[in-house]
Amino acid sequence: MIYVVVGFRKGFPEIGSGTAASFAAIAKSGMTGLEEPTVDPSVAPLPGEMVVTKRRVSAFAGSDLEVILRGHRIEHLVLTGIATSGVVLSTLRQAADMDYRLSVLSDACADRDSEVHSVLTGKVFPRQAEVMTTAEWVVGLKK
């Protein structure tokens, strides 16, 4: 398993004046905790599992995720996360362009807008990924 967190250097030098509004707001707020991002302890990585730090919305943007995936010859990604309309959508689109096989666990994704989540998981994502629940995915693993 590979975990992806968003993080920046002290002072947010990765966020310039022309940066997207959501990231510019982070820099302006002086938010703390992003210099040394961690995974929530309730889903913390096991020994040997990797944590990748990204600098933008997609898990690939500003990270070494692709190097790790290619180095381990990983061709199929299972996506979960918050927000369905942000990180999951951006990562799915970029991963599809990189020719990864994709699965999205619809009940392991969330969005502030439940209607947007439903449209993405029901109509948009199936064009590039297999969309299923975590229970369906687990059953598939046992086959």
XYZ file of N, CA and C in Angstrom:
429
model
N 0.842 -1.164 0.000
C 0.000 0.000 0.000
C 0.893 1.235 0.000
N 0.441 2.234 -0.732
C 1.145 3.510 -0.769
C 0.161 4.588 -0.324
N 0.559 5.364 0.656
C -0.248 6.470 1.160
C 0.267 7.759 0.540
N -0.648 8.664 0.226
C -0.261 9.951 -0.351
C -0.804 11.060 0.544
N 0.087 11.962 0.945
C -0.286 13.114 1.763
C 0.136 14.389 1.045
N -0.517 15.495 1.366
C -0.111 16.778 0.804
C 0.803 17.463 1.808
N 1.889 18.042 1.311
C 2.819 18.710 2.203
C 3.681 19.715 1.469
N 4.239 20.636 2.244
C 5.068 21.702 1.688
C 6.256 21.961 2.607
N 7.270 22.597 2.073
C 8.409 23.006 2.887
C 8.000 24.184 3.779
N 8.779 24.423 4.826
C 8.509 25.543 5.732
C 8.439 26.844 4.938
N 7.401 27.580 5.166
C 7.206 28.846 4.453
C 6.483 28.687 3.131
N 6.162 27.469 2.753
C 5.413 27.159 1.535
C 6.043 27.709 0.249
N 7.333 27.475 0.007
C 7.947 28.004 -1.207
C 7.384 27.393 -2.492
N 6.699 26.257 -2.390
C 6.096 25.627 -3.574
C 4.833 26.358 -4.031
N 4.365 27.268 -3.194
C 3.132 27.995 -3.506
C 3.498 29.426 -3.870
N 3.430 29.734 -5.156
C 3.761 31.070 -5.631
C 2.532 31.947 -5.767
N 2.743 33.186 -6.159
C 1.636 34.141 -6.259
C 0.656 33.774 -7.365
N 1.101 33.039 -8.368
C 0.208 32.649 -9.460
C -0.424 31.289 -9.255
N -0.276 30.727 -8.066
C -0.772 29.392 -7.770
C -2.291 29.390 -7.607
N -2.904 28.234 -7.880
C -4.351 28.074 -7.738
C -4.831 28.585 -6.383
N -6.041 29.109 -6.366
C -6.596 29.757 -5.176
C -6.568 28.875 -3.937
N -6.865 27.586 -4.080
C -6.920 26.721 -2.898
C -5.559 26.617 -2.224
N -4.495 26.545 -3.000
C -3.163 26.462 -2.417
C -2.684 27.821 -1.928
N -3.025 28.879 -2.632
C -2.657 30.221 -2.192
C -3.291 30.519 -0.828
N -4.511 30.048 -0.607
C -5.187 30.259 0.670
C -4.457 29.539 1.799
N -3.912 28.363 1.509
C -3.143 27.615 2.517
C -1.921 28.425 2.940
N -1.190 28.935 1.971
C 0.018 29.710 2.271
C -0.325 30.972 3.052
N -1.381 31.640 2.638
C -1.779 32.889 3.273
C -2.233 32.671 4.718
N -2.852 31.518 4.974
C -3.388 31.245 6.307
C -2.304 30.934 7.335
N -1.118 30.545 6.853
C -0.052 30.166 7.769
C -0.332 28.836 8.449
N -1.180 28.023 7.824
C -1.565 26.728 8.369
C -0.328 25.928 8.775
N -0.416 25.248 9.888
C 0.705 24.442 10.358
C 0.414 22.958 10.135
N 1.455 22.142 10.251
C 1.298 20.702 10.102
C 1.547 20.202 8.705
N 1.641 21.110 7.743
C 1.857 20.682 6.364
C 3.344 20.548 6.029
N 4.219 21.003 6.938
C 5.652 20.858 6.705
C 6.110 19.420 6.968
N 5.428 18.734 7.841
C 5.736 17.338 8.142
C 4.429 16.551 8.166
N 3.816 16.359 6.986
C 2.509 15.707 6.946
C 2.577 14.254 7.411
N 1.495 13.812 8.037
C 1.417 12.438 8.511
C 0.091 11.823 8.079
N 0.041 10.517 8.156
C -1.185 9.786 7.875
C -1.939 9.638 9.191
N -3.251 9.778 9.149
C -4.070 9.630 10.351
C -3.755 8.293 11.022
N -3.546 8.294 12.323
C -3.175 7.067 13.038
C -4.159 5.911 12.872
N -5.429 6.216 12.610
C -6.417 5.141 12.460
C -6.200 4.313 11.195
N -5.460 4.851 10.236
C -5.144 4.113 9.004
C -3.641 4.156 8.722
N -2.858 4.278 9.772
C -1.411 4.454 9.639
C -0.762 3.319 8.844
N 0.258 3.655 8.087
C 0.969 2.637 7.308
C 1.605 1.576 8.198
N 1.619 0.371 7.697
C 2.316 -0.727 8.362
C 3.800 -0.618 8.029
N 4.662 -1.274 8.792
C 6.089 -1.257 8.454
C 6.296 -1.703 7.001
N 7.104 -0.944 6.288
C 7.387 -1.269 4.893
C 6.471 -0.587 3.891
N 5.341 -0.041 4.347
C 4.454 0.684 3.439
C 4.972 2.116 3.283
N 4.808 2.655 2.094
C 5.386 3.957 1.775
C 4.389 5.099 1.934
N 4.930 6.278 2.258
C 4.161 7.515 2.285
C 4.804 8.454 1.273
N 4.005 8.938 0.347
C 4.459 9.852 -0.699
C 3.875 11.227 -0.406
N 4.694 12.260 -0.514
C 4.213 13.623 -0.319
C 4.018 14.280 -1.680
N 2.809 14.790 -1.893
C 2.481 15.483 -3.144
C 2.408 16.982 -2.870
N 2.497 17.765 -3.918
C 2.490 19.227 -3.765
C 1.281 19.901 -4.402
N 0.441 19.118 -5.063
C -0.751 19.663 -5.724
C -1.901 18.676 -5.551
N -2.972 18.832 -6.299
C -4.170 18.021 -6.109
C -3.949 16.571 -6.510
N -3.430 16.318 -7.697
C -3.186 14.948 -8.141
C -2.075 14.313 -7.302
N -2.217 13.040 -7.026
C -1.185 12.327 -6.259
C 0.138 12.277 -7.009
N 0.112 12.504 -8.308
C 1.335 12.467 -9.108
C 2.053 13.814 -9.142
N 1.323 14.897 -8.925
C 1.880 16.239 -9.107
C 2.856 16.604 -7.999
N 4.098 16.779 -8.382
C 5.120 17.194 -7.426
C 5.551 16.090 -6.483
N 5.295 14.841 -6.859
C 5.684 13.715 -6.001
C 6.534 12.722 -6.792
N 7.045 11.735 -6.086
C 7.806 10.675 -6.752
C 6.973 9.409 -6.906
N 5.645 9.553 -6.886
C 4.750 8.399 -6.975
C 4.997 7.576 -8.229
N 5.100 8.208 -9.375
C 5.286 7.436 -10.613
C 6.596 6.651 -10.592
N 7.653 7.234 -10.058
C 8.938 6.535 -9.967
C 8.782 5.275 -9.113
N 8.082 5.393 -8.000
C 7.859 4.246 -7.118
C 7.020 3.183 -7.815
N 5.928 3.592 -8.457
C 5.062 2.629 -9.144
C 5.802 1.902 -10.258
N 6.517 2.650 -11.073
C 7.266 2.033 -12.188
C 8.376 1.134 -11.645
N 9.039 1.562 -10.588
C 10.112 0.765 -9.992
C 9.625 -0.572 -9.461
N 8.381 -0.606 -9.001
C 7.794 -1.848 -8.488
C 6.919 -2.551 -9.526
N 6.922 -2.021 -10.754
C 6.144 -2.580 -11.858
C 4.655 -2.694 -11.530
N 4.155 -1.709 -10.841
C 2.737 -1.669 -10.495
C 1.979 -1.081 -11.685
N 0.962 -1.796 -12.131
C 0.191 -1.382 -13.305
C -1.275 -1.118 -12.994
N -1.721 -1.534 -11.807
C -3.130 -1.381 -11.424
C -3.205 -0.593 -10.122
N -3.932 0.510 -10.144
C -4.092 1.353 -8.964
C -5.522 1.257 -8.452
N -5.662 1.184 -7.142
C -6.964 1.218 -6.485
C -7.027 2.548 -5.741
N -7.954 3.404 -6.151
C -8.021 4.761 -5.615
C -9.114 4.922 -4.570
N -8.758 5.620 -3.495
C -9.686 6.039 -2.453
C -9.287 7.450 -2.064
N -10.134 8.164 -1.353
C -9.676 9.449 -0.856
C -10.726 10.519 -0.745
N -10.242 11.637 -0.265
C -11.042 12.836 -0.095
C -10.322 13.926 -0.864
N -10.873 14.574 -1.715
C -12.274 14.631 -2.099
C -12.439 13.972 -3.472
N -13.596 13.367 -3.657
C -13.887 12.699 -4.921
C -13.698 13.656 -6.090
N -14.139 14.904 -5.934
C -14.066 15.891 -7.017
C -12.707 16.575 -7.114
N -11.803 16.264 -6.201
C -10.476 16.866 -6.214
C -9.401 15.834 -6.436
N -8.870 15.327 -5.350
C -7.743 14.386 -5.404
C -8.063 13.153 -6.234
N -9.205 12.535 -5.980
C -9.528 11.289 -6.685
C -9.696 11.551 -8.181
N -10.446 12.568 -8.535
C -10.656 12.911 -9.944
C -9.339 13.257 -10.637
N -8.548 14.122 -10.041
C -7.279 14.546 -10.651
C -6.307 13.382 -10.798
N -6.222 12.548 -9.770
C -5.314 11.404 -9.824
C -5.787 10.393 -10.850
N -7.096 10.127 -10.881
C -7.644 9.180 -11.859
C -7.349 9.634 -13.282
N -7.606 10.880 -13.572
C -7.381 11.387 -14.940
C -5.908 11.284 -15.339
N -5.022 11.667 -14.439
C -3.603 11.612 -14.761
C -3.133 10.168 -14.892
N -3.574 9.298 -13.989
C -3.180 7.887 -14.037
C -3.705 7.218 -15.304
N -4.908 7.569 -15.716
C -5.458 7.007 -16.955
C -4.609 7.433 -18.150
N -4.184 8.684 -18.176
C -3.319 9.161 -19.258
C -1.962 8.466 -19.257
N -1.558 7.933 -18.104
C -0.293 7.211 -17.982
C -0.477 5.713 -18.218
N -1.681 5.330 -18.607
C -2.004 3.939 -18.955
C -2.042 2.972 -17.781
N -2.355 3.447 -16.595
C -2.566 2.546 -15.467
C -3.965 1.949 -15.566
N -4.120 0.725 -15.125
C -5.436 0.121 -14.945
C -5.948 0.649 -13.611
N -7.223 1.038 -13.556
C -7.726 1.745 -12.386
C -8.996 1.142 -11.813
N -9.053 1.155 -10.490
C -10.272 0.826 -9.754
C -10.495 1.952 -8.756
N -11.754 2.298 -8.545
C -12.117 3.301 -7.548
C -13.085 2.643 -6.575
N -12.785 2.751 -5.282
C -13.678 2.228 -4.256
C -14.621 3.361 -3.853
N -15.834 3.298 -4.392
C -16.775 4.416 -4.258
C -17.127 4.744 -2.810
N -17.202 3.735 -1.957
C -17.554 3.999 -0.557
C -16.334 4.311 0.306
N -15.175 4.379 -0.307
C -13.951 4.791 0.398
C -13.476 6.142 -0.140
N -14.384 6.834 -0.819
C -14.153 8.191 -1.297
C -15.256 9.061 -0.701
N -14.969 10.332 -0.565
C -15.976 11.243 -0.024
C -15.807 12.614 -0.660
N -16.909 13.358 -0.659
C -16.896 14.708 -1.199
C -17.884 15.539 -0.396
N -17.622 16.819 -0.278
C -18.558 17.696 0.447
C -19.932 17.693 -0.204
N -19.959 17.505 -1.510
C -21.208 17.512 -2.262
C -21.540 16.079 -2.672
N -22.520 15.485 -2.032
C -22.863 14.081 -2.300
C -23.349 13.868 -3.731
N -23.987 14.879 -4.320
C -24.442 14.753 -5.703
C -23.254 14.689 -6.663
N -22.252 15.499 -6.428
C -21.042 15.474 -7.257
C -20.363 14.107 -7.123
N -20.270 13.605 -5.900
C -19.695 12.271 -5.663
C -20.455 11.219 -6.476
N -21.771 11.280 -6.444
C -22.597 10.305 -7.168
C -22.398 10.388 -8.677
N -22.355 11.601 -9.210
C -22.157 11.770 -10.658
C -20.782 11.257 -11.068
N -19.756 11.590 -10.286
C -18.406 11.142 -10.632
C -18.294 9.620 -10.575
N -18.735 9.018 -9.473
C -18.585 7.566 -9.322
C -19.566 6.788 -10.193
N -20.701 7.391 -10.531
C -21.704 6.688 -11.330
C -21.608 6.896 -12.826
N -21.089 8.063 -13.250
C -21.090 8.374 -14.675
C -19.723 8.712 -15.265
N -18.890 9.421 -14.522
C -17.614 9.895 -15.072
C -16.504 8.856 -14.908
N -16.277 8.398 -13.688
C -15.180 7.458 -13.432
C -15.290 6.155 -14.215
N -16.498 5.596 -14.408
C -16.585 4.320 -15.141
C -16.050 4.373 -16.577
N -15.866 5.548 -17.113
C -15.277 5.668 -18.454
C -13.802 5.283 -18.455
N -13.141 5.405 -17.292
C -11.706 5.136 -17.225
C -11.308 4.167 -16.125
N -12.268 3.763 -15.298
C -11.931 2.914 -14.157
C -13.091 1.974 -13.843
N -12.764 0.907 -13.160
C -13.793 0.034 -12.618
C -14.179 0.631 -11.265
N -15.448 0.925 -11.085
C -15.928 1.514 -9.839
C -16.674 0.433 -9.061
N -16.312 0.275 -7.798
C -16.926 -0.754 -6.958
C -16.879 -0.324 -5.505
N -17.561 -1.089 -4.656
C -17.502 -0.828 -3.220
C -16.309 -1.584 -2.639
N -15.958 -1.253 -1.409
C -14.854 -1.973 -0.765
C -15.206 -3.443 -0.589
N -16.459 -3.745 -0.282
C -16.880 -5.152 -0.123
C -16.707 -5.918 -1.435
N -17.095 -5.318 -2.546
C -16.933 -5.954 -3.857
C -15.460 -6.173 -4.177
N -14.623 -5.201 -3.808
C -13.188 -5.315 -4.048
C -12.588 -6.464 -3.245
N -12.982 -6.563 -1.977
C -12.478 -7.648 -1.120
C -12.880 -8.998 -1.683
N -14.113 -9.145 -2.138
C -14.557 -10.406 -2.746
C -13.698 -10.719 -3.960
N -13.382 -9.718 -4.762
C -12.522 -9.920 -5.931
C -11.125 -10.375 -5.563
N -10.621 -9.914 -4.433
C -9.286 -10.321 -3.987
C -9.248 -11.806 -3.635
N -10.375 -12.314 -3.166
C -10.428 -13.707 -2.724
C -10.535 -14.682 -3.885
N -10.831 -14.171 -5.090
C -10.961 -15.056 -6.265
C -9.645 -15.450 -6.834
